[in-house]
Short mmCIF file of C-alpha atoms in Angstrom, two decimals:
data_model
loop_
_atom_site.label_atom_id
_atom_site.label_comp_id
_atom_site.label_asym_id
_atom_site.label_seq_id
_atom_site.Cartn_x
_atom_site.Cartn_y
_atom_site.Cartn_z
CA MET J 1 219.29 29.67 190.67
CA SER J 2 218.52 32.86 188.90
CA VAL J 3 215.03 34.34 188.85
CA THR J 4 213.25 35.56 185.69
CA GLU J 5 211.90 39.16 184.81
CA THR J 6 208.10 36.97 184.93
CA GLN J 7 208.77 35.88 188.54
CA ARG J 8 209.98 39.01 189.68
CA LEU J 9 206.88 40.71 188.33
CA SER J 10 204.76 38.31 190.42
CA TYR J 11 206.82 38.79 193.62
CA ILE J 12 206.34 42.56 193.34
CA ALA J 13 202.67 42.18 192.18
CA ALA J 14 202.01 39.81 195.52
CA GLN J 15 204.11 42.03 197.60
CA ALA J 16 201.79 45.48 196.62
CA ALA J 17 198.50 43.06 197.46
CA GLU J 18 199.58 42.02 200.76
CA ALA J 19 200.34 45.93 201.41
CA ARG J 20 197.23 46.94 199.27
CA VAL J 21 199.05 49.34 197.51
CA ASN J 22 199.03 50.08 193.76
CA VAL J 23 202.39 49.32 192.33
CA GLU J 24 202.33 50.70 188.47
CA LEU J 25 203.86 47.10 186.71
CA GLN J 26 205.55 48.61 183.04
CA THR J 27 204.71 44.66 181.14
CA GLU J 28 204.75 43.71 177.48
CA GLN J 29 202.14 44.44 175.47
CA MET J 30 200.34 40.53 174.74
CA THR J 31 197.90 40.71 171.07
CA LEU J 32 194.61 39.07 171.59
CA ASN J 33 193.15 37.77 167.91
CA LEU J 34 189.29 37.39 168.07
CA GLY J 35 188.44 35.68 165.02
CA PRO J 36 188.36 35.36 162.06
CA GLN J 37 185.31 32.47 163.38
CA HIS J 38 184.64 33.48 166.84
CA PRO J 39 181.20 34.16 168.05
CA ALA J 40 181.70 36.94 168.98
CA THR J 41 182.39 38.36 165.32
CA HIS J 42 178.67 37.54 164.33
CA GLY J 43 180.77 35.94 160.87
CA THR J 44 184.19 36.27 159.41
CA LEU J 45 185.84 39.19 160.97
CA ARG J 46 189.28 39.20 162.43
CA LEU J 47 189.80 41.36 165.34
CA ILE J 48 193.38 42.50 166.65
CA ALA J 49 193.26 43.61 170.13
CA LYS J 50 196.97 44.92 172.09
CA LEU J 51 196.62 44.90 175.60
CA ASP J 52 198.21 45.90 178.35
CA GLY J 53 197.32 43.41 180.78
CA GLU J 54 193.31 43.14 180.85
CA GLN J 55 192.89 46.37 179.33
CA VAL J 56 192.93 47.02 175.20
CA VAL J 57 195.31 49.45 173.90
CA SER J 58 194.68 49.79 170.72
CA ALA J 59 192.06 46.86 168.39
CA ASP J 60 192.08 46.88 164.42
CA VAL J 61 189.19 45.07 162.61
CA MET J 62 190.62 42.69 159.71
CA CYS J 63 186.90 42.41 157.82
CA GLY J 64 187.25 40.83 153.58
CA TYR J 65 186.96 37.11 154.41
CA MET J 66 183.48 37.08 152.68
CA HIS J 67 184.11 39.42 149.84
CA ARG J 68 182.11 38.85 147.21
CA GLY J 69 181.86 42.05 144.32
CA TYR J 70 178.01 42.18 144.51
CA GLU J 71 178.72 45.99 142.98
CA LYS J 72 180.37 44.27 140.05
CA LEU J 73 178.69 41.35 139.24
CA ALA J 74 174.96 43.90 139.51
CA GLU J 75 176.59 45.25 137.19
CA VAL J 76 176.51 42.76 134.68
CA ARG J 77 173.23 41.17 135.07
CA THR J 78 169.95 42.97 133.94
CA TYR J 79 167.59 45.05 136.37
CA PRO J 80 165.39 42.39 137.31
CA GLN J 81 168.66 39.95 138.15
CA ILE J 82 169.82 41.63 141.03
CA THR J 83 167.24 41.78 143.77
CA THR J 84 168.27 38.53 143.60
CA LEU J 85 171.69 39.30 144.18
CA VAL J 86 171.61 42.73 147.12
CA ASN J 87 168.79 40.59 149.49
CA ARG J 88 171.93 38.24 150.02
CA ILE J 89 174.28 41.21 151.56
CA ASP J 90 172.44 41.71 154.87
CA TRP J 91 170.78 37.96 155.11
CA LEU J 92 168.30 38.61 158.11
CA SER J 93 167.02 41.13 156.78
CA SER J 94 166.50 40.49 152.76
CA PHE J 95 163.76 41.51 152.16
CA ALA J 96 164.87 45.24 152.81
CA ASN J 97 167.78 44.41 151.15
CA GLU J 98 165.40 44.39 148.04
CA VAL J 99 163.28 47.93 148.53
CA PRO J 100 166.01 50.89 147.99
CA PHE J 101 167.43 48.96 144.31
CA ILE J 102 163.80 48.43 143.20
CA LEU J 103 163.66 52.36 144.66
CA ALA J 104 166.78 53.80 142.62
CA ALA J 105 165.24 51.75 139.58
CA GLU J 106 161.40 53.42 139.70
CA GLN J 107 162.79 56.50 140.41
CA LEU J 108 164.96 56.41 136.86
CA MET J 109 162.06 54.85 135.28
CA GLU J 110 159.35 57.27 136.92
CA VAL J 111 157.53 54.81 137.49
CA GLU J 112 155.63 54.41 141.11
CA ALA J 113 153.88 51.24 142.58
CA PRO J 114 150.50 51.39 143.22
CA PRO J 115 149.31 51.78 146.51
CA ARG J 116 148.43 48.91 147.79
CA ALA J 117 151.87 47.20 146.48
CA GLN J 118 153.48 50.40 148.83
CA TYR J 119 151.69 49.13 151.85
CA ILE J 120 152.23 45.56 151.24
CA ARG J 121 156.21 46.70 150.84
CA THR J 122 155.95 48.59 154.13
CA ALA J 123 154.68 45.47 156.55
CA LEU J 124 156.80 43.31 154.80
CA PHE J 125 160.24 45.60 155.59
CA GLU J 126 158.88 46.17 158.46
CA MET J 127 158.81 41.58 159.21
CA SER J 128 161.89 42.08 157.45
CA ARG J 129 163.41 44.02 160.33
CA ILE J 130 161.53 42.31 162.75
CA ALA J 131 162.52 39.18 161.86
CA ASN J 132 166.52 40.79 161.96
CA ILE J 133 166.52 42.52 165.30
CA THR J 134 164.57 39.74 167.04
CA LEU J 135 167.63 37.48 166.48
CA PHE J 136 170.40 40.59 168.07
CA ILE J 137 167.68 40.77 171.32
CA GLY J 138 168.41 37.47 171.72
CA GLU J 139 172.16 37.00 171.39
CA MET J 140 173.07 40.32 173.14
CA GLY J 141 172.16 37.37 176.16
CA VAL J 142 174.73 35.19 174.68
CA GLN J 143 177.02 37.06 174.28
CA LEU J 144 176.59 37.62 178.12
CA GLY J 145 176.31 34.51 179.67
CA ALA J 146 172.32 34.24 179.40
CA ILE J 147 171.58 30.92 176.68
CA THR J 148 167.42 31.06 176.91
CA PRO J 149 167.20 35.09 175.19
CA VAL J 150 168.45 32.70 172.50
CA PHE J 151 166.17 30.09 171.61
CA MET J 152 163.01 32.81 172.23
CA ALA J 153 164.74 34.74 169.39
CA PHE J 154 164.88 31.94 167.40
CA ARG J 155 161.63 30.47 168.53
CA ASP J 156 160.05 34.35 167.73
CA ARG J 157 161.68 34.44 164.71
CA GLU J 158 160.29 31.53 163.21
CA TYR J 159 156.53 33.08 163.54
CA VAL J 160 158.07 36.15 161.54
CA LEU J 161 159.39 34.14 158.42
CA ASN J 162 156.49 31.91 157.68
CA LEU J 163 154.39 35.03 156.83
CA ILE J 164 157.08 35.41 154.67
CA GLU J 165 157.68 33.05 153.20
CA ALA J 166 153.67 32.46 152.60
CA ALA J 167 153.36 36.55 150.91
CA THR J 168 157.13 35.50 149.18
CA GLY J 169 157.88 32.24 148.53
CA GLY J 170 161.43 32.47 149.83
CA ARG J 171 162.36 32.54 154.02
CA PHE J 172 165.62 34.31 153.44
CA HIS J 173 165.90 35.56 149.86
CA PRO J 174 162.53 36.76 149.17
CA ASN J 175 162.80 37.93 145.69
CA PHE J 176 159.64 39.38 145.79
CA ASP J 177 159.98 42.92 144.88
CA ARG J 178 159.05 43.71 140.72
CA ILE J 179 160.50 47.17 139.66
CA GLY J 180 156.48 49.08 139.90
CA GLY J 181 155.64 46.41 142.09
CA LEU J 182 155.03 43.35 143.78
CA LYS J 183 155.35 39.64 141.71
CA ASP J 184 151.90 38.38 143.46
CA ASP J 185 149.45 39.58 146.14
CA LEU J 186 149.06 38.12 149.47
CA PRO J 187 147.40 34.79 149.96
CA ARG J 188 144.32 34.17 151.60
CA GLY J 189 144.22 34.39 155.74
CA TRP J 190 147.57 36.04 155.78
CA VAL J 191 146.27 39.52 157.08
CA ALA J 192 144.05 37.77 160.37
CA GLU J 193 148.03 35.50 160.89
CA THR J 194 150.27 38.61 161.02
CA ARG J 195 148.09 40.37 163.34
CA GLN J 196 148.43 37.35 165.76
CA VAL J 197 152.33 37.02 165.25
CA MET J 198 152.79 41.11 166.11
CA VAL J 199 151.34 40.46 169.16
CA LYS J 200 153.14 37.23 170.33
CA ILE J 201 156.19 39.37 169.50
CA ARG J 202 155.27 41.98 171.73
CA GLU J 203 154.59 39.78 174.26
CA TYR J 204 158.24 38.32 173.23
CA CYS J 205 160.11 41.71 173.86
CA ASP J 206 158.50 41.84 177.29
CA GLN J 207 159.31 39.07 177.59
CA LEU J 208 162.94 39.89 177.24
CA GLU J 209 162.67 42.73 178.38
CA ASP J 210 161.67 41.22 182.20
CA LEU J 211 164.54 38.68 181.88
CA LEU J 212 167.68 40.44 181.22
CA MET J 213 166.76 44.09 181.11
CA GLY J 214 166.11 43.48 185.61
CA ASN J 215 169.30 41.64 185.48
CA GLU J 216 172.01 43.05 187.88
CA ILE J 217 174.61 40.68 185.41
CA PHE J 218 173.46 42.43 182.10
CA GLU J 219 172.89 45.93 183.75
CA LYS J 220 176.54 45.62 185.35
CA ARG J 221 177.92 44.99 181.97
CA THR J 222 176.32 47.09 179.32
CA ARG J 223 176.03 50.52 181.66
CA GLY J 224 178.49 52.59 180.91
CA VAL J 225 180.14 50.47 178.30
CA GLY J 226 181.15 50.81 175.30
CA VAL J 227 179.86 55.05 175.29
CA ILE J 228 179.97 56.91 172.08
CA PRO J 229 179.12 60.69 172.01
CA ALA J 230 177.29 61.54 169.36
CA GLU J 231 179.36 64.02 167.42
CA VAL J 232 181.82 61.11 167.86
CA GLY J 233 178.80 58.08 165.80
CA LEU J 234 179.06 60.68 163.46
CA ALA J 235 182.11 61.53 162.47
CA TYR J 236 182.25 57.55 161.57
CA GLY J 237 178.87 57.95 159.84
CA LEU J 238 177.24 55.48 162.52
CA SER J 239 173.45 55.21 161.74
CA GLY J 240 169.88 53.10 162.41
CA ALA J 241 169.93 52.31 166.50
CA ASN J 242 173.73 52.41 167.28
CA ILE J 243 173.65 56.64 166.37
CA ARG J 244 169.44 57.08 168.30
CA ALA J 245 171.00 54.99 171.16
CA SER J 246 173.78 58.11 171.12
CA GLY J 247 170.79 60.42 170.81
CA VAL J 248 170.54 61.31 167.56
CA ASP J 249 166.90 61.64 166.31
CA TRP J 250 167.43 60.76 163.00
CA ASP J 251 165.44 58.13 161.30
CA LEU J 252 165.21 57.95 157.19
CA ARG J 253 161.61 56.44 157.20
CA ARG J 254 160.30 59.77 158.52
CA ASP J 255 163.88 62.20 157.41
CA ALA J 256 163.90 61.28 154.35
CA PRO J 257 160.92 60.99 151.60
CA SER J 258 160.48 57.64 149.85
CA PRO J 259 156.71 56.17 148.52
CA LEU J 260 156.54 53.69 151.28
CA VAL J 261 154.23 54.74 153.84
CA TRP J 262 155.89 55.30 156.83
CA LYS J 263 154.71 58.99 156.39
CA ASP J 264 151.21 58.50 156.70
CA LEU J 265 151.46 55.86 159.93
CA ASP J 266 151.82 57.17 163.52
CA TRP J 267 154.69 56.20 165.05
CA LYS J 268 157.63 56.99 167.07
CA VAL J 269 161.77 57.30 166.78
CA TRP J 270 163.61 56.11 169.30
CA THR J 271 166.37 57.65 170.91
CA HIS J 272 168.64 57.09 174.11
CA PRO J 273 170.81 59.59 176.20
CA ASP J 274 173.30 57.52 177.38
CA GLY J 275 174.64 55.56 174.06
CA ASP J 276 176.37 53.03 175.83
CA SER J 277 176.38 49.21 175.47
CA PHE J 278 172.61 48.80 177.03
CA ALA J 279 171.04 52.15 175.30
CA ARG J 280 171.72 50.29 172.27
CA TYR J 281 169.97 47.72 173.17
CA TRP J 282 167.03 49.36 174.56
CA VAL J 283 166.59 51.25 171.28
CA ARG J 284 166.66 48.26 169.68
CA LEU J 285 163.57 46.88 171.91
CA GLN J 286 161.83 49.84 171.63
CA GLU J 287 162.29 49.44 167.61
CA THR J 288 160.81 46.00 167.06
CA ARG J 289 157.98 47.23 168.77
CA GLU J 290 157.56 50.16 167.21
CA ALA J 291 157.79 47.90 163.47
CA THR J 292 154.90 45.76 165.06
CA ARG J 293 152.50 48.44 165.37
CA ILE J 294 153.75 50.02 162.45
CA VAL J 295 152.26 46.43 160.38
CA GLU J 296 149.34 46.68 161.91
CA GLN J 297 148.86 50.28 160.73
CA CYS J 298 150.21 49.31 157.45
CA LEU J 299 147.25 46.19 157.73
CA ASP J 300 144.34 48.19 159.10
CA GLY J 301 145.19 50.54 155.55
CA LEU J 302 145.61 47.94 152.88
CA PRO J 303 143.47 49.24 149.93
CA ALA J 304 141.92 47.56 147.59
CA GLY J 305 143.27 47.61 144.01
CA PRO J 306 146.89 46.33 141.07
CA ILE J 307 149.80 44.89 142.76
CA GLN J 308 151.82 46.21 139.65
CA ALA J 309 152.07 49.31 137.93
CA LYS J 310 152.17 49.06 133.97
CA VAL J 311 155.90 48.85 133.16
CA PRO J 312 157.38 47.36 130.50
CA ARG J 313 157.90 43.51 129.83
CA ILE J 314 161.12 43.73 129.04
CA ILE J 315 162.78 45.91 131.57
CA LYS J 316 165.19 49.11 129.56
CA VAL J 317 166.35 51.72 132.37
CA PRO J 318 166.51 55.42 130.92
CA ALA J 319 169.67 57.00 131.11
CA GLY J 320 170.40 58.80 134.41
CA GLU J 321 171.38 58.53 137.97
CA ALA J 322 169.60 57.49 140.91
CA TRP J 323 170.67 57.51 144.53
CA VAL J 324 167.78 56.13 147.20
CA GLY J 325 168.58 55.14 150.33
CA THR J 326 165.75 53.08 153.08
CA GLU J 327 166.59 52.68 156.97
CA ASN J 328 167.43 48.97 156.57
CA PRO J 329 167.56 47.39 160.28
CA LEU J 330 171.27 48.13 160.44
CA GLY J 331 171.28 51.11 159.55
CA GLU J 332 171.14 52.96 156.62
CA MET J 333 171.57 51.06 152.96
CA GLY J 334 171.72 52.97 149.73
CA TYR J 335 172.44 52.62 146.29
CA TYR J 336 173.62 54.36 144.06
CA ILE J 337 172.86 53.75 140.23
CA VAL J 338 174.27 54.64 136.98
CA SER J 339 172.34 54.08 134.06
CA GLN J 340 173.40 54.71 130.16
CA GLY J 341 170.04 53.33 128.93
CA GLY J 342 170.57 49.45 129.00
CA LEU J 343 169.71 46.16 130.33
CA GLY J 344 171.10 46.33 133.32
CA PRO J 345 173.18 48.97 135.28
CA PHE J 346 176.34 50.45 134.09
CA ARG J 347 177.82 51.38 137.52
CA VAL J 348 175.77 50.49 140.76
CA LYS J 349 177.69 51.33 144.67
CA ILE J 350 176.38 50.24 147.37
CA ARG J 351 176.34 52.25 150.75
CA SER J 352 175.60 49.05 153.77
CA ALA J 353 175.15 50.27 157.18
CA SER J 354 177.39 47.33 159.21
CA PHE J 355 180.48 48.98 157.24
CA ASN J 356 180.48 52.24 159.07
CA ASN J 357 179.26 51.09 162.07
CA VAL J 358 182.24 48.87 162.52
CA SER J 359 184.74 51.66 161.54
CA ILE J 360 184.17 52.61 165.45
CA ILE J 361 185.60 49.30 166.85
CA PRO J 362 188.80 51.03 167.12
CA TRP J 363 187.91 54.42 168.34
CA VAL J 364 185.31 52.28 171.39
CA LEU J 365 187.70 49.57 172.06
CA LYS J 366 190.03 51.49 172.97
CA GLY J 367 191.51 51.27 177.16
CA VAL J 368 187.70 49.32 177.29
CA TYR J 369 188.89 45.56 179.41
CA VAL J 370 189.04 42.18 177.68
CA PRO J 371 185.39 41.15 178.79
CA ASP J 372 183.45 44.22 177.09
CA ILE J 373 185.12 43.72 174.17
CA VAL J 374 182.24 40.91 173.47
CA THR J 375 179.80 43.35 174.96
CA ILE J 376 179.90 46.12 172.77
CA LEU J 377 181.13 44.24 169.34
CA ALA J 378 177.47 42.64 170.22
CA SER J 379 175.83 45.61 171.12
CA LEU J 380 177.03 47.91 168.03
CA TYR J 381 175.11 44.44 165.48
CA PHE J 382 176.61 44.33 162.15
CA ILE J 383 176.07 41.48 159.91
CA LEU J 384 179.68 40.13 157.75
CA GLY J 385 177.68 40.05 154.48
CA ASP J 386 176.42 43.90 155.02
CA ILE J 387 180.44 44.34 155.79
CA ASP J 388 182.22 42.18 152.65
CA ARG J 389 178.97 43.12 149.84
#
């Protein structure tokens, strides 16, 4: 009976194991497909990894399964209609998606929302951040085999979504921003209830810290895994917690001019020097706590007065160009608008965070082992709508 190549290699490996020596085996590469429907890809994304044994030789990201052409859709709608589109790009932080577009339109119209509207915008923006990142904190546990954190995440995110719904009328797609202000004022009792929920979110962060970050498996699977040096992250255009976890002290809430009230509040930008999967988790955990404090300060300083500036009933934006980027939950998100003076924009370009954040996947996965693929994908945290806009 002839001996096959596979049997021959198995025999050599067995002999080497028995003799306790290392032998370099030349094996054929294997292609591993993750997705397009896979729990680790957070949506419809396909990852093609070439493997040498258990090690990744190369990895290619195939996106575009959900392409919806938001930019072209926006160019055939009026300005007030566009918020219903853009708050669906990153469906976990819808309110935050609306704000930079409205700010860009206000910049072109030379209109500024009243102070009360700016405080409410900032509070809802941060609550959108909490609702988004809370789910990440829970899901990261699932990718490492711990199911309890995600149940806790869904439980506590509901408190925040209930408040967003009470204020805006929508849980996922609020469509609450207007050029010059907001659709409505806050309902009675909302401020007191929000204070209680912010305390609950901090308790949730404490529980997750005890549950995961002291866990030996979590530490072993995340520390030193998927390390991204700061210069590499910057070269790939990473933003948000992904680049702050590589030690880059950069946050648009502090570092870019904005009519929102972050500059008037006392808060901290969190960074971590390690740049690994653990650091990305740790930074987001701290940012969730920090967001609760920002919300509380917005409520403390909430001024009286109108929530809408005087603007024409039919919005017609003067000719010109404007770019506004904000520090969204997943990183930098911005809108570049070109107006020719009509009811809708002539051209719109959207810069979303996830597209740049996943561009580093081929670099960061090269040389890692198969089980670490899922950990690294989870720690980069992306939303497919934010990529395929």
